[in-house]
CSV table of C-alpha atoms in Angstrom, one decimal:
chain,number,residue,atom,x,y,z
A,27,MET,CA,0.0,0.0,0.0
A,28,LYS,CA,1.4,3.4,-0.9
A,29,LEU,CA,2.6,5.8,1.8
A,30,LEU,CA,-0.2,8.3,1.0
A,31,THR,CA,-2.9,5.7,1.4
A,32,THR,CA,-1.4,4.6,4.7
A,33,ALA,CA,-1.3,8.2,5.9
A,34,ALA,CA,-4.9,8.7,4.9
A,35,LEU,CA,-6.0,5.7,6.9
A,36,LEU,CA,-4.1,7.0,9.9
A,37,ALA,CA,-5.7,10.4,9.5
A,38,ALA,CA,-9.1,8.8,9.5
A,39,THR,CA,-8.6,7.2,12.9
A,40,ALA,CA,-7.2,10.2,14.8
A,41,SER,CA,-7.9,13.9,15.0
A,42,ALA,CA,-5.7,16.2,12.9
A,43,LYS,CA,-4.7,18.0,16.0
A,44,SER,CA,-3.4,14.9,17.8
A,45,LEU,CA,-1.8,13.1,14.8
A,46,ARG,CA,1.7,14.3,14.0
A,47,VAL,CA,3.3,12.8,10.9
A,48,PRO,CA,6.6,13.9,9.3
A,49,PRO,CA,6.0,15.3,5.8
A,50,ILE,CA,8.4,12.8,4.3
A,51,LEU,CA,5.9,10.0,5.1
A,52,LEU,CA,3.3,11.9,3.0
A,53,GLN,CA,5.5,11.8,-0.1
A,54,GLU,CA,5.2,9.3,-2.9
A,55,PRO,CA,8.3,7.1,-3.2
A,56,ILE,CA,10.8,8.4,-5.8
A,57,PRO,CA,10.8,6.0,-8.9
A,58,ASN,CA,13.9,3.8,-9.3
A,59,ASP,CA,14.0,4.7,-13.0
A,60,PRO,CA,16.2,7.8,-13.3
A,61,THR,CA,14.3,8.9,-16.4
A,62,GLN,CA,11.2,9.4,-14.2
A,63,HIS,CA,13.0,11.6,-11.6
A,64,ASN,CA,12.1,15.2,-11.0
A,65,ALA,CA,14.7,17.5,-12.6
A,66,ASP,CA,15.6,18.7,-9.1
A,67,HIS,CA,16.0,15.2,-7.6
A,68,HIS,CA,19.6,14.5,-6.5
A,69,ILE,CA,20.8,11.5,-4.5
A,70,PRO,CA,24.0,12.5,-2.6
A,71,THR,CA,27.2,11.3,-4.3
A,72,ILE,CA,29.6,9.0,-2.5
A,73,ARG,CA,31.8,12.0,-1.7
A,74,GLU,CA,28.9,14.0,-0.4
A,75,SER,CA,27.7,11.1,1.7
A,76,THR,CA,31.2,10.7,3.2
A,77,ILE,CA,31.3,14.4,4.0
A,78,MET,CA,27.9,14.1,5.7
A,79,ALA,CA,29.1,11.2,7.8
A,80,ARG,CA,32.2,13.2,8.8
A,81,ARG,CA,30.0,16.2,9.7
A,82,ILE,CA,27.8,14.0,11.8
A,83,MET,CA,30.8,12.6,13.6
A,84,HIS,CA,32.0,16.2,14.2
A,85,LEU,CA,28.7,17.5,15.5
A,86,SER,CA,27.7,14.5,17.6
A,87,SER,CA,29.6,13.2,20.6
A,88,LEU,CA,27.7,10.0,21.5
A,89,GLY,CA,27.8,6.6,19.8
A,90,THR,CA,27.3,2.9,20.4
A,91,LEU,CA,30.3,0.7,20.8
A,92,VAL,CA,29.6,-2.8,19.6
A,93,THR,CA,31.8,-5.7,20.6
A,94,THR,CA,31.4,-9.5,21.2
A,95,PHE,CA,31.7,-11.4,24.4
A,96,THR,CA,34.6,-13.8,24.1
A,97,HIS,CA,35.6,-17.0,26.0
A,98,LEU,CA,37.4,-15.3,28.9
A,99,SER,CA,38.5,-17.2,32.0
A,100,ASN,CA,41.1,-14.8,33.4
A,101,PRO,CA,40.2,-11.1,33.4
A,102,GLN,CA,43.5,-10.4,35.1
A,103,SER,CA,45.2,-10.9,31.7
A,104,ILE,CA,43.6,-7.8,30.2
A,105,LEU,CA,43.2,-5.6,33.2
A,106,THR,CA,46.1,-3.6,34.6
A,107,SER,CA,44.7,-3.0,38.0
A,108,ASP,CA,44.2,-5.6,40.7
A,109,ASN,CA,41.2,-3.7,41.9
A,110,ASP,CA,39.7,-3.8,38.4
A,111,ALA,CA,40.2,-7.6,38.2
A,112,ASP,CA,38.7,-8.2,41.6
A,113,GLU,CA,35.6,-6.1,40.7
A,114,VAL,CA,35.1,-8.1,37.4
A,115,HIS,CA,35.1,-11.3,39.4
A,116,THR,CA,32.7,-10.0,42.0
A,117,TYR,CA,30.1,-8.2,39.9
A,118,GLU,CA,30.1,-9.4,36.3
A,119,ASN,CA,28.9,-13.0,36.8
A,120,ARG,CA,28.5,-13.4,33.0
A,121,PRO,CA,26.6,-16.5,31.9
A,122,GLU,CA,28.9,-18.9,30.0
A,123,GLU,CA,26.5,-19.1,27.0
A,124,MET,CA,27.0,-15.4,26.3
A,125,ALA,CA,30.3,-16.1,24.6
A,126,GLY,CA,30.0,-15.1,21.0
A,127,SER,CA,27.0,-12.8,21.6
A,128,PRO,CA,27.4,-9.1,20.6
A,129,ILE,CA,26.6,-6.2,22.9
A,130,GLY,CA,26.2,-2.6,22.1
A,131,LEU,CA,26.6,0.1,24.8
A,132,MET,CA,26.5,3.9,24.6
A,133,GLU,CA,29.9,5.5,24.6
A,134,TYR,CA,31.4,9.1,24.7
A,135,TYR,CA,33.6,10.1,21.8
A,136,ALA,CA,35.0,13.3,20.5
A,137,ASP,CA,36.4,14.5,17.1
A,138,CYS,CA,39.8,15.5,18.4
A,139,GLU,CA,41.9,14.4,15.4
A,140,PRO,CA,39.9,15.8,12.5
A,141,ALA,CA,42.8,15.5,10.1
A,142,THR,CA,42.7,11.7,10.4
A,143,GLY,CA,39.0,11.1,10.7
A,144,ASN,CA,39.7,8.9,13.7
A,145,PRO,CA,37.3,9.6,16.7
A,146,THR,CA,38.8,9.8,20.2
A,147,LEU,CA,37.7,7.5,23.0
A,148,LEU,CA,38.4,7.7,26.7
A,149,ALA,CA,38.7,4.0,27.5
A,150,ILE,CA,38.1,2.7,31.0
A,151,ASN,CA,39.8,-0.7,31.1
A,152,ILE,CA,37.1,-2.3,33.2
A,153,ALA,CA,34.3,-1.3,30.8
A,154,THR,CA,32.8,-4.2,28.8
A,155,PRO,CA,33.6,-2.9,25.3
A,156,TYR,CA,37.3,-2.5,26.1
A,157,ARG,CA,37.6,-5.8,27.9
A,158,ASN,CA,35.9,-7.6,25.0
A,159,TYR,CA,38.3,-5.9,22.5
A,160,ALA,CA,41.4,-6.7,24.6
A,161,ALA,CA,40.2,-10.3,24.6
A,162,GLY,CA,40.1,-10.5,20.8
A,163,SER,CA,36.7,-9.1,19.8
A,164,ASN,CA,36.1,-7.0,16.7
A,165,ILE,CA,34.8,-3.5,17.5
A,166,SER,CA,32.5,-1.0,15.7
A,167,LEU,CA,31.2,2.5,16.6
A,168,GLN,CA,27.6,3.4,15.5
A,169,ILE,CA,26.7,7.1,15.2
A,170,ARG,CA,23.3,8.6,14.3
A,171,TRP,CA,22.1,12.1,13.5
A,172,TRP,CA,19.1,13.8,15.0
A,173,PRO,CA,18.6,17.5,14.4
A,174,THR,CA,17.8,19.9,17.2
A,175,GLN,CA,14.9,21.6,15.3
A,176,SER,CA,11.2,20.8,15.8
A,177,ASN,CA,10.7,17.0,15.6
A,178,SER,CA,7.0,16.8,14.7
A,179,TYR,CA,4.4,18.4,12.4
A,180,ASP,CA,0.7,18.9,12.7
A,181,LEU,CA,-1.2,16.9,10.0
A,182,SER,CA,-4.1,19.3,9.6
A,183,THR,CA,-5.8,21.4,7.0
A,184,SER,CA,-4.3,24.5,8.5
A,185,ALA,CA,-0.8,23.1,8.1
A,186,PHE,CA,-1.2,22.4,4.3
A,187,PRO,CA,-4.2,24.5,3.1
A,188,ASN,CA,-3.3,24.0,-0.6
A,189,PRO,CA,-2.7,20.3,-1.5
A,190,GLU,CA,-0.7,21.4,-4.5
A,191,MET,CA,1.9,23.0,-2.2
A,192,SER,CA,4.7,21.2,-0.4
A,193,GLU,CA,5.7,21.7,3.2
A,194,TYR,CA,8.6,23.9,2.0
A,195,ASP,CA,6.2,26.4,0.5
A,196,HIS,CA,4.5,27.0,3.9
A,197,ASN,CA,7.6,27.8,5.9
A,198,ASP,CA,8.1,31.4,6.9
A,199,ASP,CA,11.1,33.4,5.8
A,200,GLU,CA,13.1,32.6,8.9
A,201,ASP,CA,12.8,28.9,8.7
A,202,GLU,CA,12.5,28.4,4.9
A,203,ASP,CA,15.9,26.7,4.7
A,204,ILE,CA,15.1,24.2,7.5
A,205,PRO,CA,12.7,21.6,6.0
A,206,THR,CA,12.7,19.4,9.1
A,207,PRO,CA,12.2,17.2,10.7
A,208,HIS,CA,12.1,13.7,9.4
A,209,THR,CA,11.1,10.4,11.0
A,210,PRO,CA,14.3,8.9,12.6
A,211,ALA,CA,14.1,6.1,10.1
A,212,ALA,CA,14.8,8.7,7.3
A,213,LEU,CA,17.8,10.3,9.0
A,214,PRO,CA,21.4,9.3,8.3
A,215,ARG,CA,23.4,7.0,10.5
A,216,PHE,CA,26.6,5.0,10.0
A,217,SER,CA,28.8,2.4,11.5
A,218,LEU,CA,32.6,2.7,11.7
A,219,HIS,CA,34.7,-0.5,11.8
A,220,GLY,CA,38.3,-0.7,12.7
A,221,ARG,CA,40.7,-1.0,15.6
A,222,LEU,CA,41.8,0.8,18.8
A,223,GLU,CA,45.3,2.1,19.5
A,224,PRO,CA,46.6,4.1,22.4
A,225,ILE,CA,47.2,7.8,21.7
A,226,PRO,CA,50.9,8.6,22.4
A,227,VAL,CA,51.7,11.2,25.0
A,228,LYS,CA,53.2,13.4,22.3
A,229,ASP,CA,49.9,13.4,20.3
A,230,LEU,CA,47.9,14.0,23.4
A,231,ALA,CA,49.9,17.2,24.0
A,232,VAL,CA,50.1,18.4,20.3
A,233,ASN,CA,46.4,17.9,19.6
A,234,LEU,CA,45.2,19.0,23.1
A,235,ILE,CA,43.3,15.7,23.4
A,236,PRO,CA,42.2,16.0,27.0
A,237,ALA,CA,40.9,19.6,26.6
A,238,CYS,CA,39.1,18.6,23.4
A,239,PHE,CA,37.4,15.6,25.0
A,240,MET,CA,36.4,17.5,28.2
A,241,ARG,CA,35.0,20.3,26.1
A,242,ALA,CA,32.6,17.7,24.6
A,243,HIS,CA,32.1,15.8,27.9
A,244,PRO,CA,32.8,17.9,30.9
A,245,ASP,CA,31.8,15.1,33.3
A,246,SER,CA,34.6,13.0,32.0
A,247,LEU,CA,36.9,14.9,34.3
A,248,LEU,CA,36.0,12.3,36.9
A,249,TRP,CA,37.6,9.4,34.9
A,250,GLN,CA,40.5,11.1,33.3
A,251,PRO,CA,43.8,9.1,33.3
A,252,GLY,CA,45.3,9.0,36.7
A,253,ASN,CA,42.0,9.0,38.6
A,254,ASP,CA,41.7,7.1,41.9
A,255,ILE,CA,38.9,4.8,40.8
A,256,HIS,CA,39.6,3.0,37.5
A,257,THR,CA,42.5,2.7,35.0
A,258,SER,CA,41.7,4.8,31.9
A,259,GLU,CA,43.6,5.9,28.8
A,260,TYR,CA,42.9,7.9,25.6
A,261,MET,CA,42.4,5.7,22.5
A,262,ARG,CA,41.9,6.5,18.9
A,263,PHE,CA,39.4,4.5,16.9
A,264,VAL,CA,41.3,3.9,13.7
A,265,VAL,CA,38.7,3.8,11.0
A,266,GLU,CA,39.1,1.1,8.3
A,267,HIS,CA,35.6,0.6,7.0
A,268,ILE,CA,32.5,2.8,6.9
A,269,TYR,CA,28.9,1.5,6.4
A,270,TRP,CA,26.6,4.4,5.6
A,271,PHE,CA,22.8,4.4,5.8
A,272,GLY,CA,21.7,7.8,4.5
A,273,GLY,CA,18.0,7.4,4.9
A,274,PHE,CA,15.2,6.0,2.7
A,275,GLY,CA,16.7,4.3,-0.3
A,276,ASP,CA,14.8,6.2,-2.9
A,277,ARG,CA,16.4,9.5,-1.9
A,278,ALA,CA,19.6,8.6,0.0
A,279,ARG,CA,22.7,6.5,-0.5
A,280,ILE,CA,23.1,3.2,1.4
A,281,GLY,CA,26.2,1.1,1.4
A,282,TRP,CA,30.0,1.1,2.1
A,283,LEU,CA,32.0,4.3,1.7
A,284,PRO,CA,35.6,4.4,0.6
A,285,VAL,CA,38.0,4.8,3.5
A,286,GLU,CA,40.3,6.8,1.3
A,287,ASP,CA,37.5,9.4,0.9
A,288,TRP,CA,36.9,9.3,4.6
A,289,ARG,CA,40.5,10.1,5.4
A,290,SER,CA,40.8,12.8,2.8
A,291,ILE,CA,37.8,14.9,3.8
A,292,THR,CA,38.9,18.5,4.7
A,293,ARG,CA,37.7,20.7,7.5
A,294,GLU,CA,36.4,23.1,4.9
A,295,GLU,CA,34.3,20.4,3.3
A,296,VAL,CA,32.8,19.4,6.7
A,297,GLU,CA,32.0,23.0,7.5
A,298,ALA,CA,30.4,23.7,4.1
A,299,MET,CA,28.1,20.6,4.2
A,300,SER,CA,24.6,20.7,5.7
A,301,LEU,CA,22.6,17.9,7.2
A,302,PRO,CA,18.8,17.3,7.5
A,303,GLY,CA,17.6,19.9,10.0
A,304,GLU,CA,20.4,22.3,9.5
A,305,LYS,CA,19.9,25.6,7.7
A,306,GLY,CA,20.7,25.2,4.0
A,307,TRP,CA,19.7,21.6,3.7
A,308,ARG,CA,17.5,20.5,0.8
A,309,GLU,CA,16.4,16.9,0.4
A,310,ARG,CA,15.4,17.8,-3.2
A,311,GLY,CA,16.2,20.9,-5.1
A,312,ASP,CA,19.4,22.7,-5.4
A,313,ARG,CA,21.6,20.0,-3.9
A,314,GLU,CA,23.3,19.7,-7.3
A,315,SER,CA,24.6,23.2,-7.0
A,316,LYS,CA,25.9,22.5,-3.5
A,317,ARG,CA,28.3,19.7,-4.3
A,318,VAL,CA,31.3,19.9,-2.1
A,319,GLY,CA,34.8,18.9,-2.9
A,320,LYS,CA,36.7,18.0,-6.1
A,321,GLY,CA,36.1,14.3,-5.4
A,322,ALA,CA,32.3,14.3,-6.0
A,323,ARG,CA,31.2,11.5,-8.3
């Protein structure tokens, strides 16, 4: 059943005042045949999608670290503190059948080495993701985008008095460049896959890593390296593969992005790009004129 029909059925069972539906759900799917596309239609290129991912990583500071429980009988082998090892024995009590099962947990990160595209983590050795990784697990970091603008729309006759007009035509001058929001299912997210490596003391100083990280996460002051509670250290997540999910497949790119592009994105490209919910974003329309970077393809 088409999206418009579904929306009509929903509208028939709820008042226009109480039902809030993102405008994207009221649009007809864009045809797969490029010859049927509106002249303004533009799916972001690989380069543009990569820049969008780098901008999301720059603006966000929370992700989900995904690792896998391994067969681990001696936590002392991966923990540098006797207190940490004792605490694992006392409190974890992990069922044996969990070995091989993945787990995803929220984690702080910061974009403190933008020239490399490698996010910075403050690893607490006792934390599950880092114990799993030290025991041989693969690791990935999932990051999503959610704009700060309004996140719902009234589906009412007053909201769209003329059915021939789009939601963009009804924005006032101040907000005309912010055609948001979307359902979370239509917003971009991505998964970084790679490895962890300790950040050398020299790099910590040159790149002002602690100051950068605490600017994004002031509360992390409590578990900075050298704290009296747990062993911690700054780690860089070395990106080796990127899986991008830009949104609905009829209007966004979905798939793997080249790591070479990821590493070559410049700060100027990141700053020039706009995301859904940011001023300047257009899902359709003049995206073609806003291509960023010489590598667009």
